[in-house]
Short mmCIF file of C-alpha atoms in Angstrom, two decimals:
data_model
loop_
_atom_site.label_atom_id
_atom_site.label_comp_id
_atom_site.label_asym_id
_atom_site.label_seq_id
_atom_site.Cartn_x
_atom_site.Cartn_y
_atom_site.Cartn_z
CA MET A 9 -36.54 17.90 66.77
CA MET A 10 -37.46 14.03 66.63
CA ASN A 11 -38.67 13.59 63.05
CA LYS A 12 -35.61 15.75 61.69
CA VAL A 13 -33.51 13.10 63.79
CA LYS A 14 -35.66 9.84 62.00
CA VAL A 15 -35.12 11.92 58.81
CA MET A 16 -31.20 11.93 59.26
CA THR A 17 -31.67 8.37 59.94
CA GLU A 18 -32.92 7.18 57.31
CA GLU A 19 -30.90 8.86 54.98
CA SER A 20 -27.79 7.60 56.71
CA VAL A 21 -28.70 4.24 55.99
CA GLN A 22 -29.85 4.17 52.72
CA PRO A 23 -27.58 3.38 49.83
CA LEU A 24 -25.11 5.64 48.48
CA ARG A 25 -26.48 5.74 44.89
CA VAL A 26 -23.46 6.72 42.06
CA PRO A 27 -24.53 9.72 39.63
CA PRO A 28 -24.66 7.75 35.63
CA GLN A 29 -22.60 10.75 34.51
CA MET A 30 -19.79 9.30 37.10
CA SER A 31 -20.10 6.23 34.69
CA ILE A 32 -19.39 7.77 31.47
CA TYR A 33 -16.53 9.74 32.97
CA ALA A 34 -14.98 6.99 34.78
CA ASP A 35 -15.28 4.83 31.55
CA GLN A 36 -13.96 7.59 29.30
CA HIS A 37 -10.36 8.39 31.61
CA ASN A 38 -9.79 4.62 32.31
CA ILE A 39 -10.38 5.64 36.17
CA ILE A 40 -11.63 2.46 37.73
CA HIS A 41 -8.67 0.67 36.41
CA LEU A 42 -6.71 3.51 37.62
CA VAL A 43 -8.07 3.84 41.05
CA GLN A 44 -7.61 -0.44 41.23
CA SER A 45 -3.91 -0.69 40.48
CA MET A 46 -3.02 2.37 42.84
CA VAL A 47 -4.59 0.87 46.17
CA SER A 48 -2.73 -2.31 45.29
CA SER A 49 0.21 -0.81 45.33
CA LEU A 50 -0.58 0.93 48.46
CA ALA A 51 -1.46 -2.59 49.82
CA VAL A 52 2.00 -4.22 48.67
CA ASP A 53 4.35 -1.55 49.43
CA GLN A 54 2.72 0.06 52.65
CA PRO A 55 4.70 3.38 52.06
CA GLN A 56 5.34 5.71 54.93
CA ASP A 57 4.39 8.88 53.11
CA PRO A 58 0.89 7.72 50.92
CA ILE A 59 -0.01 10.88 49.19
CA SER A 60 3.73 11.27 47.98
CA TYR A 61 4.33 7.83 46.88
CA LEU A 62 0.89 8.11 45.16
CA LEU A 63 2.17 11.27 42.83
CA LEU A 64 4.98 9.18 41.93
CA LEU A 65 3.12 6.48 41.22
CA LEU A 66 1.20 8.82 38.67
CA GLN A 67 4.19 10.02 36.83
CA ASP A 68 6.15 6.08 36.73
CA SER A 69 6.28 5.65 33.10
CA SER A 70 6.76 2.13 34.27
CA VAL A 71 2.70 1.73 34.28
CA HIS A 72 2.68 0.54 30.73
CA VAL A 73 6.05 -1.64 30.67
CA PRO A 74 5.43 -5.55 30.15
CA ARG A 75 4.98 -7.80 32.81
CA VAL A 76 4.50 -11.17 31.47
CA VAL A 77 4.44 -14.96 32.92
CA LEU A 78 4.90 -17.58 30.22
CA MET A 79 3.71 -21.10 31.43
CA GLY A 80 3.31 -24.17 29.58
CA PRO A 81 4.21 -28.02 29.68
CA PRO A 82 7.90 -29.10 28.74
CA ALA A 83 9.02 -28.81 24.97
CA VAL A 84 5.85 -26.47 24.32
CA GLY A 85 8.23 -23.53 23.05
CA LYS A 86 8.02 -21.18 25.75
CA THR A 87 11.75 -20.26 25.60
CA THR A 88 11.29 -20.02 21.89
CA LEU A 89 8.17 -17.52 22.59
CA ALA A 90 9.83 -16.01 24.67
CA GLY A 91 12.97 -14.74 23.33
CA ARG A 92 10.67 -13.50 20.32
CA LEU A 93 8.44 -11.71 22.42
CA CYS A 94 11.35 -10.13 24.66
CA ALA A 95 12.98 -8.87 21.16
CA GLU A 96 9.64 -7.75 20.56
CA LEU A 97 8.48 -5.74 23.75
CA GLY A 98 12.40 -5.02 24.92
CA ALA A 99 11.27 -7.00 27.75
CA VAL A 100 13.92 -8.82 30.03
CA HIS A 101 13.82 -12.55 29.80
CA VAL A 102 13.65 -14.16 33.48
CA THR A 103 14.63 -18.04 33.10
CA MET A 104 15.49 -20.61 36.02
CA GLU A 105 18.74 -21.15 33.84
CA THR A 106 19.42 -16.47 33.95
CA LEU A 107 18.76 -16.87 37.33
CA LEU A 108 21.04 -19.51 38.22
CA ASP A 109 23.88 -17.82 36.50
CA GLU A 110 23.02 -14.42 39.02
CA GLN A 111 26.11 -13.71 40.96
CA SER A 112 24.87 -12.89 44.40
CA ALA A 113 24.50 -15.20 47.68
CA LEU A 114 20.77 -16.50 46.85
CA GLY A 115 22.00 -17.16 43.48
CA GLU A 116 25.12 -19.35 44.88
CA GLN A 117 22.69 -21.17 47.28
CA ALA A 118 20.36 -21.87 44.45
CA ARG A 119 23.39 -23.41 42.40
CA ARG A 120 24.29 -25.33 44.88
CA LEU A 121 20.95 -27.08 45.72
CA ALA A 122 21.11 -27.74 41.39
CA ARG A 123 24.22 -29.28 41.66
CA GLU A 124 23.22 -31.50 44.49
CA GLN A 125 19.80 -32.12 42.47
CA GLN A 126 17.96 -30.73 45.17
CA GLU A 127 14.85 -28.40 44.39
CA VAL A 128 14.94 -24.83 44.99
CA PRO A 129 12.83 -23.81 48.39
CA ASP A 130 9.69 -22.18 47.45
CA HIS A 131 10.73 -19.52 49.77
CA LEU A 132 14.58 -19.43 48.06
CA LEU A 133 13.26 -19.10 44.53
CA VAL A 134 10.07 -16.17 45.52
CA ASP A 135 12.98 -13.53 47.32
CA PHE A 136 15.16 -14.61 44.34
CA ILE A 137 12.36 -13.69 41.45
CA GLN A 138 11.03 -10.90 43.66
CA GLY A 139 15.50 -9.75 43.91
CA ARG A 140 15.82 -10.22 40.37
CA LEU A 141 12.61 -7.95 38.61
CA LYS A 142 13.39 -5.39 41.32
CA ARG A 143 16.49 -4.63 39.30
CA SER A 144 16.30 -1.35 37.02
CA ASP A 145 16.54 -3.46 33.84
CA CYS A 146 13.21 -5.00 34.38
CA PHE A 147 11.69 -2.27 36.43
CA ASN A 148 12.51 0.10 33.26
CA THR A 149 11.70 -2.10 30.43
CA GLY A 150 9.81 -5.05 31.50
CA TRP A 151 10.03 -8.62 32.02
CA VAL A 152 8.63 -11.84 30.79
CA LEU A 153 9.12 -14.84 33.06
CA ASP A 154 9.25 -18.22 31.00
CA GLY A 155 8.44 -21.08 33.32
CA LEU A 156 8.25 -18.81 36.43
CA PRO A 157 6.84 -19.68 39.16
CA GLN A 158 5.84 -22.87 39.37
CA THR A 159 3.25 -23.73 41.36
CA ARG A 160 0.59 -22.41 42.76
CA LEU A 161 2.13 -21.61 46.77
CA GLN A 162 4.89 -19.70 44.46
CA ALA A 163 2.31 -17.82 42.11
CA ARG A 164 0.25 -16.53 45.90
CA SER A 165 3.83 -15.41 47.30
CA LEU A 166 4.89 -13.36 44.29
CA GLN A 167 1.24 -11.62 43.73
CA GLN A 168 1.40 -10.46 48.10
CA GLY A 169 5.67 -9.39 47.09
CA GLY A 170 3.98 -7.36 44.58
CA VAL A 171 5.19 -9.58 41.52
CA ILE A 172 1.80 -8.85 40.10
CA PRO A 173 1.87 -9.52 36.04
CA LYS A 174 -0.47 -7.71 33.82
CA HIS A 175 -0.75 -10.88 31.11
CA VAL A 176 -0.47 -14.71 31.80
CA VAL A 177 -0.10 -16.82 28.62
CA LEU A 178 -0.72 -20.83 28.69
CA LEU A 179 0.88 -22.38 25.83
CA ASP A 180 -1.05 -26.13 25.45
CA ALA A 181 -0.47 -29.41 23.44
CA GLY A 182 -1.41 -32.56 23.27
CA GLU A 183 1.34 -35.02 24.56
CA ASP A 184 2.09 -36.94 21.67
CA VAL A 185 2.76 -32.95 20.41
CA LEU A 186 5.51 -32.40 22.91
CA LEU A 187 6.57 -35.85 22.80
CA GLU A 188 7.87 -35.43 18.71
CA ARG A 189 8.89 -32.21 19.16
CA HIS A 190 11.28 -33.29 22.39
CA ARG A 191 12.97 -35.85 20.32
CA GLY A 192 13.81 -33.64 17.51
CA ARG A 193 14.86 -30.51 19.84
CA LEU A 194 18.25 -29.22 19.24
CA LEU A 195 20.14 -26.37 21.55
CA ASP A 196 22.36 -23.67 20.13
CA PRO A 197 25.14 -23.93 23.39
CA LEU A 198 26.62 -20.56 22.59
CA THR A 199 23.25 -18.55 22.46
CA GLY A 200 20.97 -20.96 24.06
CA ASP A 201 18.94 -20.65 21.40
CA VAL A 202 16.58 -23.24 20.60
CA TYR A 203 15.95 -25.19 17.58
CA HIS A 204 14.07 -28.62 16.07
CA GLU A 205 15.68 -31.11 13.68
CA THR A 206 12.37 -30.95 11.25
CA PHE A 207 10.31 -27.60 12.34
CA ALA A 208 12.94 -25.10 12.99
CA ARG A 209 16.47 -25.78 11.57
CA PRO A 210 19.45 -23.53 11.80
CA CYS A 211 20.07 -21.87 8.62
CA GLU A 212 23.90 -20.98 9.45
CA GLU A 213 25.79 -23.97 9.51
CA ALA A 214 28.22 -23.60 12.29
CA VAL A 215 25.04 -22.90 14.30
CA ALA A 216 23.79 -26.32 13.25
CA ALA A 217 26.97 -28.24 13.93
CA ARG A 218 27.31 -26.81 17.56
CA CYS A 219 23.74 -27.71 18.54
CA ALA A 220 24.26 -31.34 16.86
CA ASP A 221 27.37 -31.70 19.34
CA LYS A 222 24.90 -31.30 21.74
CA ARG A 223 22.59 -33.32 20.94
CA PRO A 224 21.16 -35.83 24.10
CA SER A 225 23.03 -39.26 23.73
CA ALA A 226 20.11 -41.33 25.77
CA SER A 227 17.96 -43.41 23.95
CA THR A 228 14.46 -42.50 22.54
CA ALA A 229 12.91 -44.51 25.56
CA ALA A 230 14.53 -43.11 28.03
CA GLY A 231 14.09 -39.65 26.83
CA ASP A 232 9.90 -40.31 26.00
CA ALA A 233 9.85 -41.86 29.46
CA ALA A 234 11.19 -38.23 30.94
CA LEU A 235 9.13 -36.09 29.29
CA ARG A 236 6.05 -38.34 30.39
CA ALA A 237 7.28 -38.29 34.02
CA ASP A 238 8.05 -34.21 33.65
CA LEU A 239 3.92 -33.98 32.00
CA GLN A 240 2.79 -35.71 35.05
CA ARG A 241 4.56 -33.80 37.25
CA TYR A 242 3.32 -30.36 35.49
CA ARG A 243 -0.24 -31.84 35.13
CA CYS A 244 -0.20 -32.07 39.11
CA LYS A 245 0.73 -28.08 39.15
CA VAL A 246 -1.01 -26.41 36.11
CA THR A 247 -4.36 -26.33 37.63
CA GLY A 248 -3.46 -24.45 40.70
CA MET A 249 -1.25 -21.70 38.76
CA THR A 250 -3.66 -20.95 36.20
CA SER A 251 -6.71 -20.50 38.87
CA ALA A 252 -4.26 -18.04 40.39
CA TYR A 253 -4.19 -15.95 37.22
CA ARG A 254 -7.41 -16.90 36.27
CA HIS A 255 -8.64 -12.62 35.28
CA ILE A 256 -5.27 -12.40 33.15
CA LEU A 257 -4.90 -15.38 31.43
CA LYS A 258 -5.07 -16.29 27.95
CA THR A 259 -4.23 -20.33 26.47
CA VAL A 260 -2.96 -20.27 23.31
CA ASP A 261 -3.00 -24.02 21.18
CA ALA A 262 1.02 -24.47 20.41
CA ASP A 263 0.25 -27.23 17.79
CA GLN A 264 -0.07 -24.88 14.94
CA PRO A 265 2.53 -22.60 13.26
CA PRO A 266 5.39 -20.91 15.52
CA SER A 267 4.25 -17.69 13.59
CA ASP A 268 0.49 -18.23 14.65
CA VAL A 269 1.10 -18.89 17.87
CA TYR A 270 3.67 -15.59 18.58
CA GLN A 271 1.12 -13.70 17.09
CA GLN A 272 -2.04 -14.74 19.11
CA ALA A 273 0.51 -13.93 21.98
CA VAL A 274 0.95 -10.73 20.93
CA ALA A 275 -1.98 -9.47 20.11
CA PHE A 276 -3.00 -10.58 23.34
CA LEU A 277 -0.16 -8.52 25.16
CA ARG A 278 -1.38 -5.11 23.47
CA THR A 279 -4.20 -5.11 25.24
CA CYS A 280 -4.87 -4.47 28.65
CA ARG A 281 -7.70 -5.33 31.26
CA CYS A 282 -10.25 -2.61 32.38
CA SER A 283 -12.85 -3.07 35.25
CA ARG A 284 -16.02 -1.18 33.63
CA THR A 285 -19.83 -1.75 34.74
CA PRO A 286 -20.63 -3.36 31.41
CA ARG A 287 -23.89 -1.32 29.44
CA VAL A 288 -23.86 -3.94 26.20
CA LEU A 289 -26.18 -2.99 23.63
CA LEU A 290 -27.56 -5.91 20.99
CA LEU A 291 -28.54 -4.88 17.70
CA GLY A 292 -29.44 -7.13 14.86
CA PRO A 293 -32.68 -7.67 12.52
CA PRO A 294 -35.58 -10.31 13.83
CA GLY A 295 -34.50 -13.99 14.07
CA SER A 296 -30.31 -12.96 15.33
CA GLY A 297 -30.98 -14.20 18.65
CA LYS A 298 -30.83 -10.95 20.60
CA ARG A 299 -33.26 -11.94 23.19
CA LEU A 300 -31.25 -15.74 23.79
CA GLN A 301 -27.96 -14.36 23.50
CA ALA A 302 -28.85 -11.82 26.27
CA LYS A 303 -30.49 -14.11 28.36
CA MET A 304 -27.02 -16.02 28.30
CA LEU A 305 -24.76 -13.05 29.21
CA ALA A 306 -27.08 -12.01 31.89
CA ASP A 307 -27.23 -15.30 33.38
CA LYS A 308 -23.26 -15.54 33.30
CA TYR A 309 -22.63 -12.18 34.20
CA LYS A 310 -25.21 -11.21 36.66
CA MET A 311 -26.48 -8.25 34.15
CA VAL A 312 -29.58 -7.14 33.75
CA ASP A 313 -31.95 -8.07 31.01
CA VAL A 314 -33.76 -5.52 29.58
CA CYS A 315 -36.11 -6.44 26.46
CA CYS A 316 -36.78 -3.13 25.17
CA SER A 317 -40.24 -5.02 23.69
CA ASP A 318 -41.15 -5.43 27.62
CA LEU A 319 -40.53 -1.99 28.70
CA LEU A 320 -44.42 -0.97 28.67
CA CYS A 321 -45.48 -3.96 30.69
CA TRP A 322 -42.51 -3.57 33.44
CA ALA A 323 -43.68 0.21 33.25
CA GLU A 324 -47.58 -0.54 33.72
CA ALA A 325 -46.50 -2.75 37.12
CA ASP A 326 -44.70 0.08 38.45
CA PRO A 327 -45.68 2.38 41.16
CA SER A 328 -43.34 5.97 39.73
CA SER A 329 -44.76 8.48 38.24
CA VAL A 330 -44.39 7.15 34.33
CA GLY A 331 -45.73 3.89 35.13
CA GLU A 332 -48.98 5.84 35.95
CA GLU A 333 -48.56 7.66 32.61
CA VAL A 334 -48.18 4.80 30.63
CA ARG A 335 -51.38 2.91 32.45
CA THR A 336 -53.28 6.04 31.74
CA TYR A 337 -52.74 5.23 28.06
CA LEU A 338 -52.93 1.52 28.05
CA GLN A 339 -56.20 1.45 30.05
CA HIS A 340 -57.99 3.76 27.44
CA ASN A 341 -56.32 1.96 24.48
CA ARG A 342 -54.15 4.38 23.46
CA THR A 343 -50.46 4.64 22.01
CA VAL A 344 -48.04 5.04 23.99
CA PRO A 345 -46.19 8.64 22.66
CA GLU A 346 -42.76 7.79 21.68
CA SER A 347 -41.35 10.88 24.52
CA VAL A 348 -43.20 8.42 26.96
CA THR A 349 -41.62 5.56 25.75
CA LEU A 350 -38.27 7.41 25.97
CA LYS A 351 -38.63 8.36 29.65
CA VAL A 352 -39.86 4.33 30.30
CA PHE A 353 -36.39 3.41 28.98
CA GLU A 354 -34.42 6.19 30.97
CA GLU A 355 -35.87 5.24 34.46
CA ARG A 356 -35.58 1.55 33.99
CA LEU A 357 -31.58 2.51 33.17
CA ASP A 358 -31.62 4.55 35.91
CA ARG A 359 -32.77 2.11 38.77
CA ALA A 360 -29.90 1.02 41.16
CA ASP A 361 -29.86 -2.75 39.66
CA CYS A 362 -28.69 -1.30 35.90
CA SER A 363 -25.99 0.94 37.74
CA GLN A 364 -24.49 -1.10 39.99
CA ARG A 365 -24.67 -4.37 38.02
CA GLY A 366 -24.78 -3.71 34.45
CA TRP A 367 -27.04 -3.97 31.51
CA ILE A 368 -27.85 -5.35 28.65
CA LEU A 369 -30.31 -3.65 26.22
CA HIS A 370 -32.07 -5.42 23.09
CA HIS A 371 -34.74 -4.82 20.90
CA LEU A 372 -34.09 -1.06 20.91
CA PRO A 373 -33.08 1.37 18.93
CA CYS A 374 -35.74 1.48 16.96
CA ASP A 375 -34.76 3.75 14.75
CA LEU A 376 -32.02 6.31 14.43
CA GLN A 377 -33.56 9.56 16.88
CA HIS A 378 -33.36 6.26 19.57
CA ALA A 379 -30.02 5.59 18.50
CA LYS A 380 -29.07 8.97 18.82
CA HIS A 381 -31.17 9.70 22.19
CA LEU A 382 -29.08 6.71 23.71
CA ALA A 383 -25.44 7.20 22.67
CA ASN A 384 -25.74 10.59 24.08
CA SER A 385 -27.11 10.06 26.74
CA LEU A 386 -25.77 9.55 30.27
CA ASN A 387 -26.70 5.76 29.65
CA ALA A 388 -25.04 5.56 26.82
CA PRO A 389 -23.28 2.07 26.27
CA ASN A 390 -19.72 1.11 26.07
CA ARG A 391 -20.16 -2.53 24.01
CA VAL A 392 -22.29 -2.43 21.41
CA PHE A 393 -22.87 -5.69 19.09
CA PHE A 394 -24.19 -6.02 16.01
CA LEU A 395 -25.53 -9.91 15.23
CA GLU A 396 -25.06 -9.88 11.11
CA LEU A 397 -27.78 -12.38 9.66
CA THR A 398 -29.12 -12.50 6.08
CA ASP A 399 -32.80 -12.16 5.45
CA ASP A 400 -33.30 -15.25 4.20
CA VAL A 401 -32.06 -16.74 7.14
CA CYS A 402 -34.09 -14.70 9.39
CA LEU A 403 -37.32 -15.44 7.60
CA GLN A 404 -36.41 -19.21 7.51
CA ARG A 405 -35.52 -19.05 11.46
CA SER A 406 -39.01 -16.80 12.52
CA ALA A 407 -41.48 -19.51 10.00
CA MET A 408 -39.33 -22.15 12.36
CA LYS A 409 -39.72 -20.20 15.59
CA HIS A 410 -43.59 -19.89 15.26
CA SER A 411 -44.38 -23.39 13.73
CA LEU A 412 -42.64 -24.89 16.42
CA ALA A 413 -44.48 -22.22 19.56
CA ASP A 414 -47.77 -23.09 17.47
CA PRO A 415 -48.41 -27.21 16.67
CA SER A 416 -51.38 -26.21 15.03
CA VAL A 417 -49.91 -24.65 12.41
CA GLN A 418 -48.45 -28.08 11.25
CA ALA A 419 -52.01 -29.32 11.22
CA ALA A 420 -52.58 -27.12 7.83
CA VAL A 421 -55.54 -25.15 9.66
CA PRO A 422 -56.77 -22.21 7.20
CA GLY A 423 -57.17 -19.75 10.08
CA ASP A 424 -53.84 -20.73 11.61
CA LEU A 425 -52.21 -20.34 8.22
CA ARG A 426 -53.68 -17.25 7.66
CA GLU A 427 -52.32 -16.23 11.12
CA CYS A 428 -48.80 -17.28 10.07
CA ASP A 429 -49.21 -15.47 6.73
CA ASP A 430 -49.96 -12.06 9.41
CA ASN A 431 -47.12 -13.00 11.19
CA MET A 432 -44.41 -13.37 8.65
CA ARG A 433 -45.82 -10.28 6.98
CA ALA A 434 -44.95 -8.49 10.51
CA VAL A 435 -41.56 -9.82 10.76
CA ALA A 436 -40.85 -9.23 6.89
CA HIS A 437 -41.81 -5.54 7.58
CA ALA A 438 -39.83 -5.29 11.30
CA LEU A 439 -36.54 -6.95 8.84
CA GLY A 440 -36.94 -4.30 6.23
CA VAL A 441 -37.15 -1.62 8.44
CA TYR A 442 -33.81 -2.85 10.37
CA ARG A 443 -32.37 -2.80 7.14
CA THR A 444 -33.34 0.81 6.53
CA HIS A 445 -31.75 1.78 9.64
CA THR A 446 -28.60 -0.50 9.60
CA ALA A 447 -26.13 1.87 7.70
CA GLY A 448 -27.47 5.19 10.40
CA LEU A 449 -26.94 2.75 13.15
CA GLN A 450 -23.56 1.48 12.26
CA CYS A 451 -22.63 5.58 11.76
CA VAL A 452 -23.72 5.96 15.42
CA PHE A 453 -21.82 3.52 16.67
CA PRO A 454 -18.94 3.10 14.64
CA ASP A 455 -16.68 0.54 17.24
CA GLY A 456 -19.85 -2.02 17.02
CA VAL A 457 -18.43 -5.37 17.01
CA HIS A 458 -19.68 -7.49 14.39
CA VAL A 459 -20.57 -11.32 14.98
CA ASP A 460 -21.58 -13.80 12.75
CA ALA A 461 -25.19 -14.99 13.93
CA ASP A 462 -25.54 -17.42 11.34
CA GLN A 463 -23.83 -20.28 13.53
CA ASP A 464 -24.76 -22.54 16.64
CA SER A 465 -25.95 -20.11 19.37
CA GLN A 466 -23.30 -21.46 21.54
CA CYS A 467 -20.97 -20.45 19.25
CA VAL A 468 -21.96 -16.76 18.96
CA PHE A 469 -22.07 -16.81 23.00
CA GLU A 470 -18.53 -17.84 22.80
CA ALA A 471 -18.00 -14.87 20.35
CA LEU A 472 -20.03 -12.03 22.28
CA ASP A 473 -18.18 -14.05 25.91
CA LYS A 474 -15.09 -13.19 24.35
CA GLN A 475 -15.33 -9.22 23.43
CA LEU A 476 -16.70 -9.17 26.75
CA THR A 477 -14.09 -10.80 28.76
CA ILE A 478 -11.26 -8.54 28.12
CA GLN A 479 -11.88 -5.25 26.83
CA THR A 480 -8.75 -4.38 24.58
CA HIS A 481 -7.41 -1.13 24.22
CA ALA A 482 -3.88 -1.10 22.08
CA HIS A 483 -1.07 0.80 23.06
CA GLU A 484 2.35 0.87 22.19
CA HIS A 485 5.39 -0.59 24.70
#
């Protein structure tokens, strides 16, 4: 009886292992994102009947409507971009001005404070925004908050009140650019549309006349001083606001043609973030930097760095049955069969650290059979990258790597030169094998992202990091 109790106690304290097939299913159906969204809604709304609430939530057609916060300094072009985005997405454009036009008790209180040139208190503005976004037009078609919230406290209060955007776009530009835009700013008093006398003049003469009548009469020096003061206040607040939204934020350089700014913003808004355990596969020829990139990504995302060329060494030191099998072959100087190598590979990826933290795999698959086995296994990767490099650069990098690793090569010792030639022949052979299988690998992993590896390693890392940061799935709004 005591032994039975002891066994039950040991089992109760062991960590719960999620079967690998659950991860595959969750990835295919976006389960993790769905559960996070439901739990978040429960925590915010705290319904009396959570089961009925969740059923309604699952049937809610507003899950895919846009919820966007647009931030940036004065004169950066937020209003113009917000107008185009709302027209594209069918969303409601919400600004401080539209809130002040609301015919309500809160609206009247806010207008009184504005007339007295007083700031609207945070709690009042948060209540104001919450009330507006809960109305049927914003709920059904989505919203774009233009220049709101204005502080970190407001952002946090809105989040606690259930106003949780899906995307945050931060427009950024230098002070000189903002001053130039401010000086030529034109506003149509009838429609509220913003133009510029140099970069975006009104096409219709009537509109141009209305804008000209509303040109500010203040001197350029006074206008510049006022804008600089506004910019200083903005800089004091922007860091706190961006930290509140750092996981869903994209910074867009506003010092480029408006069409480019718009296209970048739209592309970002048509993505959704998915919280998935990363299972990353790096493919590429010798010299493409797979090992270095894997280490950098593993360090940043706390993934397990699985180098397949080191797997047999790992298995030899492992006390498992697979490790014992590998040791038997190595102790007798026999080649480890491919079937055993694949078992080592599966054993490593099934370990708790890989299933919990995710992994980044490189120097495998060695051939198409390995690739197909991996793609059809419970450990199929959910991000695949091809590091692209020409043969000449591959050989050049490999030769340079060997010479730096062995300074005696530079001394022109004949024996070392022969060893160098042998190493380069091995690299050339490995390169030929990879090129033979490249087309097949691309067929096995058709969604793999191709990254130019013929650039600085930091640039390659940033390109890979950008793809890992946001997993994109295009959807119609």
